[in-house]
Amino acid sequence: MARLVRSAFAGAMLLMAAQQASAQMSGDAGCEQQARHAGKLAEARDRGLSEQQAVNEVLAGEPAANRQEVAESAELLFHRFRRMPPDQAAFEFMASCLDEAN
């Protein structure tokens, strides 16, 4: 009986670890997407597009993107971080997202 309980407990722990790893991987993919969007938004801003045009351009390239998330990123990049280069924007948004995920 004790062996069965230990085995069930070990199985549950393994399942929980696998679920956490899966969530981490999907979180990393979400952060990569957010970083990619930030870089594209900053590039569009630097080309002279309006905030709305930049959002539309990113969404046209990635139809599965979250419109609200892209719009919030654009607001930051167009108003608060106007001088942030695209590669730095991608890095900063990735780092921030990973910090929030962990």
Short mmCIF file of C-alpha atoms in Angstrom, two decimals:
data_model
loop_
_atom_site.label_atom_id
_atom_site.label_comp_id
_atom_site.label_asym_id
_atom_site.label_seq_id
_atom_site.Cartn_x
_atom_site.Cartn_y
_atom_site.Cartn_z
CA MET A 1 0.00 0.00 0.00
CA ALA A 2 2.78 2.45 0.91
CA ARG A 3 4.55 1.64 -2.36
CA LEU A 4 1.37 2.39 -4.30
CA VAL A 5 0.95 5.73 -2.52
CA ARG A 6 4.59 6.69 -3.20
CA SER A 7 4.19 5.70 -6.84
CA ALA A 8 1.02 7.76 -7.21
CA PHE A 9 2.69 10.73 -5.52
CA ALA A 10 5.73 10.46 -7.81
CA GLY A 11 3.45 10.29 -10.84
CA ALA A 12 1.55 13.38 -9.71
CA MET A 13 4.80 15.28 -9.16
CA LEU A 14 6.04 14.29 -12.62
CA LEU A 15 2.77 15.44 -14.21
CA MET A 16 2.93 18.76 -12.37
CA ALA A 17 6.53 19.32 -13.51
CA ALA A 18 5.55 18.55 -17.11
CA GLN A 19 2.62 20.99 -16.92
CA GLN A 20 4.88 23.72 -15.53
CA ALA A 21 7.45 23.12 -18.28
CA SER A 22 4.70 23.29 -20.90
CA ALA A 23 3.38 26.55 -19.44
CA GLN A 24 6.91 27.97 -19.40
CA MET A 25 7.41 27.08 -23.06
CA SER A 26 4.13 28.69 -24.07
CA GLY A 27 5.01 31.72 -21.94
CA ASP A 28 8.38 32.01 -23.67
CA ALA A 29 6.68 31.82 -27.06
CA GLY A 30 4.29 34.58 -26.00
CA CYS A 31 7.21 36.71 -24.85
CA GLU A 32 9.01 36.12 -28.15
CA GLN A 33 5.90 37.24 -30.00
CA GLN A 34 5.59 40.35 -27.83
CA ALA A 35 9.26 41.19 -28.44
CA ARG A 36 8.82 40.72 -32.20
CA HIS A 37 5.81 43.05 -32.14
CA ALA A 38 7.72 45.70 -30.18
CA GLY A 39 10.55 45.63 -32.71
CA LYS A 40 8.13 45.91 -35.64
CA LEU A 41 6.22 48.74 -33.96
CA ALA A 42 9.43 50.68 -33.29
CA GLU A 43 10.53 50.16 -36.91
CA ALA A 44 7.17 51.44 -38.15
CA ARG A 45 7.39 54.44 -35.82
CA ASP A 46 10.88 55.24 -37.11
CA ARG A 47 9.58 55.07 -40.71
CA GLY A 48 7.06 57.79 -39.83
CA LEU A 49 3.90 55.70 -39.58
CA SER A 50 1.23 56.79 -37.12
CA GLU A 51 0.55 54.70 -34.04
CA GLN A 52 -2.63 53.24 -35.58
CA GLN A 53 -0.91 52.51 -38.90
CA ALA A 54 1.87 50.67 -37.06
CA VAL A 55 -0.63 48.59 -35.09
CA ASN A 56 -2.50 47.71 -38.28
CA GLU A 57 0.75 46.76 -40.02
CA VAL A 58 1.76 44.39 -37.20
CA LEU A 59 -1.71 42.85 -37.05
CA ALA A 60 -1.79 42.38 -40.83
CA GLY A 61 1.46 40.42 -40.63
CA GLU A 62 0.29 38.27 -37.73
CA PRO A 63 -3.50 37.79 -37.72
CA ALA A 64 -3.40 35.69 -34.54
CA ALA A 65 -1.87 38.56 -32.56
CA ASN A 66 -3.72 40.05 -29.60
CA ARG A 67 -4.94 43.48 -30.77
CA GLN A 68 -5.08 44.97 -27.28
CA GLU A 69 -1.56 43.81 -26.44
CA VAL A 70 -0.16 45.25 -29.69
CA ALA A 71 -2.02 48.54 -29.12
CA GLU A 72 -0.66 48.82 -25.55
CA SER A 73 2.88 48.17 -26.78
CA ALA A 74 2.42 50.79 -29.50
CA GLU A 75 1.22 53.34 -26.96
CA LEU A 76 4.37 52.84 -24.91
CA LEU A 77 6.68 52.97 -27.92
CA PHE A 78 5.03 56.00 -29.51
CA HIS A 79 4.58 58.10 -26.36
CA ARG A 80 6.88 57.00 -23.56
CA PHE A 81 9.83 55.38 -25.34
CA ARG A 82 9.89 57.44 -28.54
CA ARG A 83 13.65 57.22 -28.99
CA MET A 84 14.09 53.52 -28.24
CA PRO A 85 15.63 51.72 -31.26
CA PRO A 86 13.76 48.67 -32.62
CA ASP A 87 16.31 46.08 -31.46
CA GLN A 88 16.40 47.56 -27.97
CA ALA A 89 12.59 47.67 -27.89
CA ALA A 90 12.44 43.97 -28.76
CA PHE A 91 15.00 43.16 -26.05
CA GLU A 92 13.33 45.28 -23.36
CA PHE A 93 9.84 43.93 -24.06
CA MET A 94 11.17 40.35 -24.03
CA ALA A 95 12.98 40.89 -20.72
CA SER A 96 9.94 42.54 -19.14
CA CYS A 97 7.62 39.76 -20.32
CA LEU A 98 9.92 37.01 -19.03
CA ASP A 99 10.20 38.79 -15.66
CA GLU A 100 6.41 38.93 -15.40
CA ALA A 101 6.08 35.27 -16.41
CA ASN A 102 8.47 34.15 -13.70
#
